[in-house]
Amino acid sequence: MKDFNTNSFVRKNILELQPYLSFRDLNEFKDPVLLDANESAFGELNRYPDSTQKNLKRKLSVLKRVPADQIAVGNGSDELIDLIIKIFCEPNEDSILMMNPSFAMYGFYATVNGNKVLLLNLNENFEIDKDEFLKTSNEGQPKVFFLCSPNNPTGNSVEDIEFYIRNFNGIVVVDEAYIEFSDKKSCIDLLKKYPNLIVLQTFSKAWGLAGARVGAAYSSSEIISLISTVKAPYNVNSLSLNKVIEAIDQKEFVEQNIKNTLAEMSWLNEELQCLKSVEKIYPSAANFFLVKFEDVEKVYAKLLENEILTSKRSPKIPGCIRINAGSREENSRLIETLKTIA
Ligand SMILES: *Cc1c(COP(=O)(O)O)cnc(C)c1O
C-alpha cells in the first residue's frame, strides 16, 4: 500500500480538469457586497449555498476526528457513488466490483457510465469467499470495489475488511450507510493506513434525514480533492446543509433515534420468530431484517393488500423480503397482518 499512487488510477480527462472555483467561498470577507453571481438581492434563499460546505465539514471533522480536507459532502451518498465511478472508471473500458447481493446503485451508476459490473457472489450466509474475491479481482482488474458493511439487503457486516483493502489493486469504497446501528468500528479509523480507501456515510438512515439528501465521503486529501473537482459546485442546497448542522449540534437526537430503532429491531425479531409463516430471520447489524418466508408471494401480497410496503428480494434471494424497523405502531400492524396468514 505504501507505493499506491492515486493518480495512476484516475481517468486522464479528470486529472486535467480545472475545478469550478467560487472566489467567494474560497476567501474570507468581513462585510462583502455580493454582485458576483447574478443572484437576486431579495428573498430568503436568494444566495447560492457554500460550494465548499466548510461549516458542515468543520462539524464533521470534529465529530469523526478527520481533517476537513479529507471530507467530501454529496447530495446523498448516491451522488458520491456516481462521482467515484466517474473519477476512476473509463467508460466502455473499466469495470467495478460489487458484492452480490448488495446495494443496487453501484451497478446502476456503473452502467450509466458505461462500465462493466463484476459480481462477487456471497455464500449462503452472505459472506464473501476470499478466494473468489482474489480470483475475480485479478482476472477482471476492476478499478473500484464497493464493499457494503453492514450490507444492504442482507443486514450482516463484512468480516476482516482490511483483507479486501490490502488485496485490491484499486479503490475500495466501504459503504457504511448502516454503521450507526452496528457494534463494529467505522473504517474511518483505517484512513491513515490505506490511501486506496474511501468510506461513505449518510444522513439518510440513523440520522433520520433521508429527505435532506446529504452523504459524506472520507478519504485521502488527494481523492477528496478529485471529488471536489468533479462535483457540481452547488451540489448540496443550503436548507439541507443547515438541517444537518443542526442535527449534529443536537447529537442526543440521533443517539435516541438509534436506541429506539435498535429497541424496535429486537421487538420485531422476537415477534417474527413466533410466526408460523417465517422460515428464517437473517442476523442483522442494520435497521432492517432480511426474512425468509415459507410462501413469500402470499406474504408479500397480503402485506400489500393491507398497504404495508416491504421490499421483496425474491426471486433473486429466494423466499426473502427485506423489512425495516418502523415505529411500534407500524411494526405492530406488520405483525398483526402477518398473524392472519395461515
Ligand atoms: C440507503 C443507502 C445509502 C444512502 O444513500 P443516500 O443517497 O445517502 O440516501 C447508501 N448506501 C446504501 C448501501 C444504502 O442502503
CSV table of C-alpha atoms and ligand atoms in Angstrom, one decimal:
chain,number,residue,atom,x,y,z
A,1,MET,CA,0.0,0.0,0.0
A,2,LYS,CA,3.0,2.3,0.5
A,3,ASP,CA,3.5,2.6,-3.2
A,4,PHE,CA,-0.1,3.3,-4.0
A,5,ASN,CA,-0.3,6.2,-6.5
A,6,THR,CA,-3.8,7.6,-6.6
A,7,ASN,CA,-3.3,9.4,-9.9
A,8,SER,CA,-2.4,6.3,-11.7
A,9,PHE,CA,-6.0,5.1,-11.2
A,10,VAL,CA,-7.6,8.3,-12.2
A,11,ARG,CA,-9.0,8.9,-15.7
A,12,LYS,CA,-6.8,11.3,-17.7
A,13,ASN,CA,-9.5,13.8,-18.5
A,14,ILE,CA,-10.3,14.1,-14.8
A,15,LEU,CA,-6.7,14.7,-13.9
A,16,GLU,CA,-6.6,17.6,-16.4
A,17,LEU,CA,-10.0,19.0,-15.4
A,18,GLN,CA,-10.0,22.5,-13.9
A,19,PRO,CA,-12.4,22.7,-11.0
A,20,TYR,CA,-15.1,25.4,-10.9
A,21,LEU,CA,-14.0,27.6,-8.1
A,22,SER,CA,-16.2,30.1,-6.3
A,23,PHE,CA,-14.0,33.0,-5.3
A,24,ARG,CA,-16.5,34.0,-2.7
A,25,ASP,CA,-16.3,30.6,-1.0
A,26,LEU,CA,-12.5,30.3,-1.1
A,27,ASN,CA,-11.9,33.6,0.7
A,28,GLU,CA,-13.0,35.3,3.9
A,29,PHE,CA,-14.8,38.7,3.9
A,30,LYS,CA,-16.0,40.8,6.7
A,31,ASP,CA,-18.9,42.6,5.1
A,32,PRO,CA,-19.0,41.8,1.4
A,33,VAL,CA,-21.2,43.3,-1.3
A,34,LEU,CA,-22.2,40.3,-3.4
A,35,LEU,CA,-22.6,41.3,-7.0
A,36,ASP,CA,-20.6,38.4,-8.5
A,37,ALA,CA,-23.1,35.5,-9.0
A,38,ASN,CA,-26.2,37.1,-10.7
A,39,GLU,CA,-28.3,36.3,-7.7
A,40,SER,CA,-31.3,38.3,-6.6
A,41,ALA,CA,-30.6,40.7,-3.8
A,42,PHE,CA,-34.0,39.9,-2.3
A,43,GLY,CA,-35.6,36.8,-0.7
A,44,GLU,CA,-34.8,34.2,1.8
A,45,LEU,CA,-32.9,31.7,-0.3
A,46,ASN,CA,-31.5,34.2,-2.7
A,47,ARG,CA,-27.9,33.2,-2.2
A,48,TYR,CA,-26.1,30.1,-3.6
A,49,PRO,CA,-25.1,27.6,-1.0
A,50,ASP,CA,-21.4,27.4,0.1
A,51,SER,CA,-19.8,25.3,-2.6
A,52,THR,CA,-17.1,24.2,-0.2
A,53,GLN,CA,-19.5,23.2,2.5
A,54,LYS,CA,-17.0,24.4,5.1
A,55,ASN,CA,-19.3,24.8,8.1
A,56,LEU,CA,-20.6,21.2,7.7
A,57,LYS,CA,-17.1,19.9,7.1
A,58,ARG,CA,-15.9,21.6,10.2
A,59,LYS,CA,-18.6,19.9,12.3
A,60,LEU,CA,-17.9,16.5,10.7
A,61,SER,CA,-14.2,17.0,11.2
A,62,VAL,CA,-14.8,17.2,15.0
A,63,LEU,CA,-17.5,14.5,15.1
A,64,LYS,CA,-15.5,12.0,13.0
A,65,ARG,CA,-11.9,13.1,14.0
A,66,VAL,CA,-10.9,13.5,10.4
A,67,PRO,CA,-9.2,16.6,8.9
A,68,ALA,CA,-11.7,18.7,6.9
A,69,ASP,CA,-9.7,18.3,3.7
A,70,GLN,CA,-10.4,14.5,4.0
A,71,ILE,CA,-14.1,15.0,3.8
A,72,ALA,CA,-16.4,15.5,0.8
A,73,VAL,CA,-20.1,16.2,1.1
A,74,GLY,CA,-22.6,14.9,-1.5
A,75,ASN,CA,-26.3,15.1,-2.4
A,76,GLY,CA,-26.8,11.8,-0.6
A,77,SER,CA,-24.1,9.2,-0.8
A,78,ASP,CA,-25.7,8.2,-4.1
A,79,GLU,CA,-24.1,11.2,-5.7
A,80,LEU,CA,-20.7,10.3,-4.2
A,81,ILE,CA,-21.0,6.7,-5.6
A,82,ASP,CA,-21.7,8.2,-9.0
A,83,LEU,CA,-18.7,10.7,-8.8
A,84,ILE,CA,-16.3,8.0,-7.6
A,85,ILE,CA,-17.1,5.8,-10.6
A,86,LYS,CA,-16.7,8.8,-13.0
A,87,ILE,CA,-13.3,9.7,-11.5
A,88,PHE,CA,-11.8,6.2,-11.7
A,89,CYS,CA,-13.6,4.3,-14.4
A,90,GLU,CA,-13.1,4.9,-18.1
A,91,PRO,CA,-16.4,4.4,-19.9
A,92,ASN,CA,-16.7,1.3,-22.1
A,93,GLU,CA,-13.3,0.1,-20.7
A,94,ASP,CA,-13.2,-0.3,-17.0
A,95,SER,CA,-15.3,-2.3,-14.6
A,96,ILE,CA,-16.4,-2.1,-10.9
A,97,LEU,CA,-16.6,-5.0,-8.5
A,98,MET,CA,-19.5,-5.4,-6.1
A,99,MET,CA,-20.9,-8.0,-3.7
A,100,ASN,CA,-24.0,-9.9,-4.8
A,101,PRO,CA,-26.5,-9.4,-3.4
A,102,SER,CA,-25.7,-5.8,-2.4
A,103,PHE,CA,-26.9,-2.2,-2.9
A,104,ALA,CA,-28.1,-1.8,-6.4
A,105,MET,CA,-27.0,1.7,-7.0
A,106,TYR,CA,-23.3,0.7,-7.5
A,107,GLY,CA,-24.3,-1.3,-10.6
A,108,PHE,CA,-26.7,1.4,-11.7
A,109,TYR,CA,-24.2,4.2,-11.8
A,110,ALA,CA,-21.5,2.0,-13.3
A,111,THR,CA,-23.9,1.0,-16.1
A,112,VAL,CA,-24.9,4.7,-16.7
A,113,ASN,CA,-21.2,5.4,-17.1
A,114,GLY,CA,-20.6,2.5,-19.5
A,115,ASN,CA,-18.7,0.3,-17.0
A,116,LYS,CA,-19.0,-3.4,-16.6
A,117,VAL,CA,-20.2,-4.7,-13.3
A,118,LEU,CA,-18.4,-7.7,-11.9
A,119,LEU,CA,-20.4,-9.6,-9.2
A,120,LEU,CA,-18.8,-11.2,-6.2
A,121,ASN,CA,-21.4,-13.8,-5.2
A,122,LEU,CA,-21.8,-14.2,-1.5
A,123,ASN,CA,-22.2,-17.6,0.2
A,124,GLU,CA,-25.3,-18.9,1.9
A,125,ASN,CA,-24.6,-16.9,5.0
A,126,PHE,CA,-24.0,-13.8,2.7
A,127,GLU,CA,-20.3,-13.8,3.4
A,128,ILE,CA,-17.5,-13.1,0.8
A,129,ASP,CA,-15.4,-16.0,-0.3
A,130,LYS,CA,-11.8,-14.6,-0.1
A,131,ASP,CA,-10.5,-16.9,-2.9
A,132,GLU,CA,-13.4,-15.9,-5.1
A,133,PHE,CA,-12.6,-12.2,-4.4
A,134,LEU,CA,-8.9,-12.6,-5.3
A,135,LYS,CA,-9.8,-14.6,-8.4
A,136,THR,CA,-12.4,-12.1,-9.7
A,137,SER,CA,-10.3,-9.0,-8.9
A,138,ASN,CA,-7.2,-10.5,-10.6
A,139,GLU,CA,-9.0,-11.7,-13.7
A,140,GLY,CA,-11.3,-8.7,-14.2
A,141,GLN,CA,-9.0,-5.9,-12.9
A,142,PRO,CA,-11.9,-3.8,-11.7
A,143,LYS,CA,-10.9,-0.2,-10.7
A,144,VAL,CA,-13.3,0.2,-7.8
A,145,PHE,CA,-14.6,-2.3,-5.3
A,146,PHE,CA,-17.8,-1.4,-3.5
A,147,LEU,CA,-17.9,-3.1,-0.1
A,148,CYS,CA,-21.1,-2.6,1.8
A,149,SER,CA,-20.9,-3.2,5.5
A,150,PRO,CA,-23.4,-3.7,7.1
A,151,ASN,CA,-24.6,-4.9,3.8
A,152,ASN,CA,-27.9,-4.0,2.2
A,153,PRO,CA,-30.2,-6.0,1.7
A,154,THR,CA,-28.6,-8.9,3.8
A,155,GLY,CA,-28.0,-6.9,7.0
A,156,ASN,CA,-24.7,-8.6,8.0
A,157,SER,CA,-21.3,-7.0,8.4
A,158,VAL,CA,-18.3,-8.0,6.4
A,159,GLU,CA,-15.6,-9.6,8.5
A,160,ASP,CA,-11.9,-8.8,8.1
A,161,ILE,CA,-12.5,-5.7,5.8
A,162,GLU,CA,-8.8,-4.9,5.9
A,163,PHE,CA,-8.0,-8.0,3.9
A,164,TYR,CA,-10.0,-6.6,1.0
A,165,ILE,CA,-8.5,-3.2,1.2
A,166,ARG,CA,-5.0,-4.7,1.3
A,167,ASN,CA,-5.5,-7.1,-1.5
A,168,PHE,CA,-7.3,-4.9,-4.0
A,169,ASN,CA,-5.4,-3.2,-6.8
A,170,GLY,CA,-7.6,-0.2,-6.9
A,171,ILE,CA,-10.0,1.9,-4.9
A,172,VAL,CA,-12.0,0.2,-2.1
A,173,VAL,CA,-15.2,2.0,-1.2
A,174,VAL,CA,-16.6,0.9,2.2
A,175,ASP,CA,-20.3,2.0,2.3
A,176,GLU,CA,-21.2,2.4,5.9
A,177,ALA,CA,-24.8,3.6,5.5
A,178,TYR,CA,-25.9,1.5,8.5
A,179,ILE,CA,-22.7,1.7,10.6
A,180,GLU,CA,-24.5,3.6,13.4
A,181,PHE,CA,-26.7,0.5,14.1
A,182,SER,CA,-23.8,-1.9,14.2
A,183,ASP,CA,-21.3,-2.6,17.1
A,184,LYS,CA,-18.4,-2.6,14.6
A,185,LYS,CA,-16.0,0.3,14.4
A,186,SER,CA,-16.1,2.6,11.4
A,187,CYS,CA,-13.3,2.1,8.7
A,188,ILE,CA,-12.6,5.8,9.1
A,189,ASP,CA,-10.0,4.7,11.6
A,190,LEU,CA,-8.2,2.9,8.7
A,191,LEU,CA,-7.8,6.0,6.5
A,192,LYS,CA,-4.2,6.7,7.8
A,193,LYS,CA,-3.2,3.2,6.9
A,194,TYR,CA,-4.7,2.8,3.4
A,195,PRO,CA,-4.5,5.5,0.7
A,196,ASN,CA,-6.9,3.5,-1.6
A,197,LEU,CA,-9.8,3.6,0.9
A,198,ILE,CA,-13.0,5.7,0.7
A,199,VAL,CA,-15.5,5.5,3.5
A,200,LEU,CA,-19.1,6.5,2.7
A,201,GLN,CA,-21.6,7.5,5.3
A,202,THR,CA,-25.1,9.1,5.1
A,203,PHE,CA,-27.6,11.2,7.0
A,204,SER,CA,-30.4,9.2,5.4
A,205,LYS,CA,-30.7,6.3,7.9
A,206,ALA,CA,-29.7,6.7,11.6
A,207,TRP,CA,-29.8,10.5,11.4
A,208,GLY,CA,-33.4,10.4,10.1
A,209,LEU,CA,-32.7,13.0,7.3
A,210,ALA,CA,-33.4,11.0,4.1
A,211,GLY,CA,-35.3,13.9,2.8
A,212,ALA,CA,-32.4,16.3,3.1
A,213,ARG,CA,-30.2,14.2,0.7
A,214,VAL,CA,-26.8,14.5,2.4
A,215,GLY,CA,-24.0,12.0,2.5
A,216,ALA,CA,-20.3,12.2,3.2
A,217,ALA,CA,-17.1,10.6,1.9
A,218,TYR,CA,-13.9,10.2,4.0
A,219,SER,CA,-10.7,9.5,2.2
A,220,SER,CA,-7.2,10.8,1.4
A,221,SER,CA,-7.0,14.5,0.7
A,222,GLU,CA,-6.0,13.6,-2.9
A,223,ILE,CA,-9.1,11.6,-3.5
A,224,ILE,CA,-11.3,14.2,-1.7
A,225,SER,CA,-9.8,16.9,-3.9
A,226,LEU,CA,-10.7,14.9,-7.0
A,227,ILE,CA,-14.3,14.6,-5.8
A,228,SER,CA,-14.5,18.3,-5.2
A,229,THR,CA,-13.2,18.9,-8.7
A,230,VAL,CA,-15.8,16.8,-10.4
A,231,LYS,CA,-18.9,17.6,-8.3
A,232,ALA,CA,-21.4,20.1,-9.3
A,233,PRO,CA,-20.3,23.3,-7.4
A,234,TYR,CA,-23.6,23.8,-5.5
A,235,ASN,CA,-24.4,20.1,-5.1
A,236,VAL,CA,-26.0,20.4,-1.6
A,237,ASN,CA,-28.6,23.1,-1.0
A,238,SER,CA,-28.4,25.5,1.9
A,239,LEU,CA,-31.6,24.2,3.6
A,240,SER,CA,-30.2,20.7,3.8
A,241,LEU,CA,-26.7,21.9,4.9
A,242,ASN,CA,-28.3,23.9,7.8
A,243,LYS,CA,-30.5,21.0,8.8
A,244,VAL,CA,-27.6,18.6,9.0
A,245,ILE,CA,-25.5,21.0,11.0
A,246,GLU,CA,-28.5,21.5,13.4
A,247,ALA,CA,-28.8,17.7,13.7
A,248,ILE,CA,-25.1,17.4,14.6
A,249,ASP,CA,-25.5,20.1,17.2
A,250,GLN,CA,-28.3,18.1,18.8
A,251,LYS,CA,-26.5,14.8,19.0
A,252,GLU,CA,-28.9,13.4,21.6
A,253,PHE,CA,-31.5,13.2,18.9
A,254,VAL,CA,-29.5,10.8,16.7
A,255,GLU,CA,-28.4,8.8,19.7
A,256,GLN,CA,-32.1,8.4,20.9
A,257,ASN,CA,-33.1,7.6,17.3
A,258,ILE,CA,-30.5,4.8,17.2
A,259,LYS,CA,-31.6,3.5,20.6
A,260,ASN,CA,-35.3,3.5,19.6
A,261,THR,CA,-34.6,1.8,16.3
A,262,LEU,CA,-32.5,-1.0,18.0
A,263,ALA,CA,-35.2,-1.5,20.5
A,264,GLU,CA,-37.8,-1.9,17.7
A,265,MET,CA,-35.4,-4.3,16.0
A,266,SER,CA,-35.3,-6.6,19.0
A,267,TRP,CA,-39.0,-6.4,19.4
A,268,LEU,CA,-39.5,-7.2,15.7
A,269,ASN,CA,-37.1,-10.1,16.0
A,270,GLU,CA,-39.0,-11.7,18.9
A,271,GLU,CA,-42.4,-11.2,17.2
A,272,LEU,CA,-41.2,-12.5,13.9
A,273,GLN,CA,-39.7,-15.6,15.4
A,274,CYS,CA,-43.1,-16.6,16.8
A,275,LEU,CA,-44.8,-16.6,13.4
A,276,LYS,CA,-45.5,-19.8,11.5
A,277,SER,CA,-45.0,-18.2,8.1
A,278,VAL,CA,-41.4,-17.2,8.9
A,279,GLU,CA,-38.8,-19.7,7.9
A,280,LYS,CA,-35.7,-17.7,8.8
A,281,ILE,CA,-34.6,-14.3,10.1
A,282,TYR,CA,-31.1,-13.5,9.0
A,283,PRO,CA,-28.9,-11.8,11.6
A,284,SER,CA,-28.8,-8.0,11.1
A,285,ALA,CA,-26.4,-5.3,12.2
A,286,ALA,CA,-28.6,-2.7,10.5
A,287,ASN,CA,-32.2,-1.2,10.9
A,288,PHE,CA,-33.8,-4.0,8.8
A,289,PHE,CA,-34.2,-7.7,8.6
A,290,LEU,CA,-34.0,-10.0,5.7
A,291,VAL,CA,-36.7,-12.5,6.4
A,292,LYS,CA,-37.3,-15.8,4.6
A,293,PHE,CA,-40.9,-17.0,4.4
A,294,GLU,CA,-42.4,-20.3,3.5
A,295,ASP,CA,-44.7,-18.7,0.9
A,296,VAL,CA,-43.2,-15.4,0.1
A,297,GLU,CA,-45.6,-14.5,-2.7
A,298,LYS,CA,-48.6,-15.0,-0.4
A,299,VAL,CA,-47.0,-13.0,2.4
A,300,TYR,CA,-46.0,-10.1,0.2
A,301,ALA,CA,-49.4,-9.9,-1.4
A,302,LYS,CA,-51.1,-10.0,2.0
A,303,LEU,CA,-48.9,-7.1,3.3
A,304,LEU,CA,-49.5,-5.1,0.2
A,305,GLU,CA,-53.3,-5.7,0.4
A,306,ASN,CA,-53.0,-4.0,3.8
A,307,GLU,CA,-50.9,-1.2,2.4
A,308,ILE,CA,-47.8,-2.4,4.3
A,309,LEU,CA,-44.9,-1.8,2.0
A,310,THR,CA,-41.8,-4.0,2.2
A,311,SER,CA,-39.0,-4.9,-0.2
A,312,LYS,CA,-39.4,-8.2,-1.9
A,313,ARG,CA,-36.0,-9.6,-2.7
A,314,SER,CA,-37.3,-12.9,-4.1
A,315,PRO,CA,-36.6,-14.4,-6.6
A,316,LYS,CA,-33.0,-13.0,-6.5
A,317,ILE,CA,-32.8,-14.0,-2.9
A,318,PRO,CA,-35.3,-16.9,-2.9
A,319,GLY,CA,-38.2,-16.5,-0.4
A,320,CYS,CA,-36.9,-13.3,1.1
A,321,ILE,CA,-38.4,-9.9,2.0
A,322,ARG,CA,-36.4,-7.0,3.5
A,323,ILE,CA,-38.4,-5.3,6.2
A,324,ASN,CA,-37.1,-2.3,8.1
A,325,ALA,CA,-38.0,-1.4,11.6
A,326,GLY,CA,-40.7,1.3,11.9
A,327,SER,CA,-42.4,2.8,14.9
A,328,ARG,CA,-44.0,0.5,17.4
A,329,GLU,CA,-47.4,1.2,15.9
A,330,GLU,CA,-46.2,0.4,12.3
A,331,ASN,CA,-44.3,-2.7,13.5
A,332,SER,CA,-47.5,-3.9,15.3
A,333,ARG,CA,-49.5,-3.5,12.2
A,334,LEU,CA,-47.0,-5.6,10.3
A,335,ILE,CA,-47.0,-8.4,12.9
A,336,GLU,CA,-50.8,-8.4,13.2
A,337,THR,CA,-51.2,-8.7,9.5
A,338,LEU,CA,-48.6,-11.5,9.3
A,339,LYS,CA,-50.5,-13.3,12.1
A,340,THR,CA,-53.6,-13.5,9.8
A,341,ILE,CA,-51.6,-15.7,7.4
A,342,ALA,CA,-52.3,-19.3,7.9
B,1,LIG,C1,-29.6,3.9,2.0
B,1,LIG,C2,-28.3,3.6,1.5
B,1,LIG,C3,-27.4,4.6,1.1
B,1,LIG,C4,-27.9,6.0,1.3
B,1,LIG,O1,-27.9,6.7,0.2
B,1,LIG,P1,-28.2,8.3,0.2
B,1,LIG,O2,-28.1,8.7,-1.2
B,1,LIG,O3,-27.2,8.9,1.2
B,1,LIG,O4,-29.6,8.4,0.8
B,1,LIG,C5,-26.2,4.3,0.7
B,1,LIG,N1,-25.7,3.1,0.6
B,1,LIG,C6,-26.5,2.0,1.0
B,1,LIG,C7,-26.0,0.7,1.0
B,1,LIG,C8,-27.8,2.3,1.4
B,1,LIG,O5,-28.6,1.3,1.8
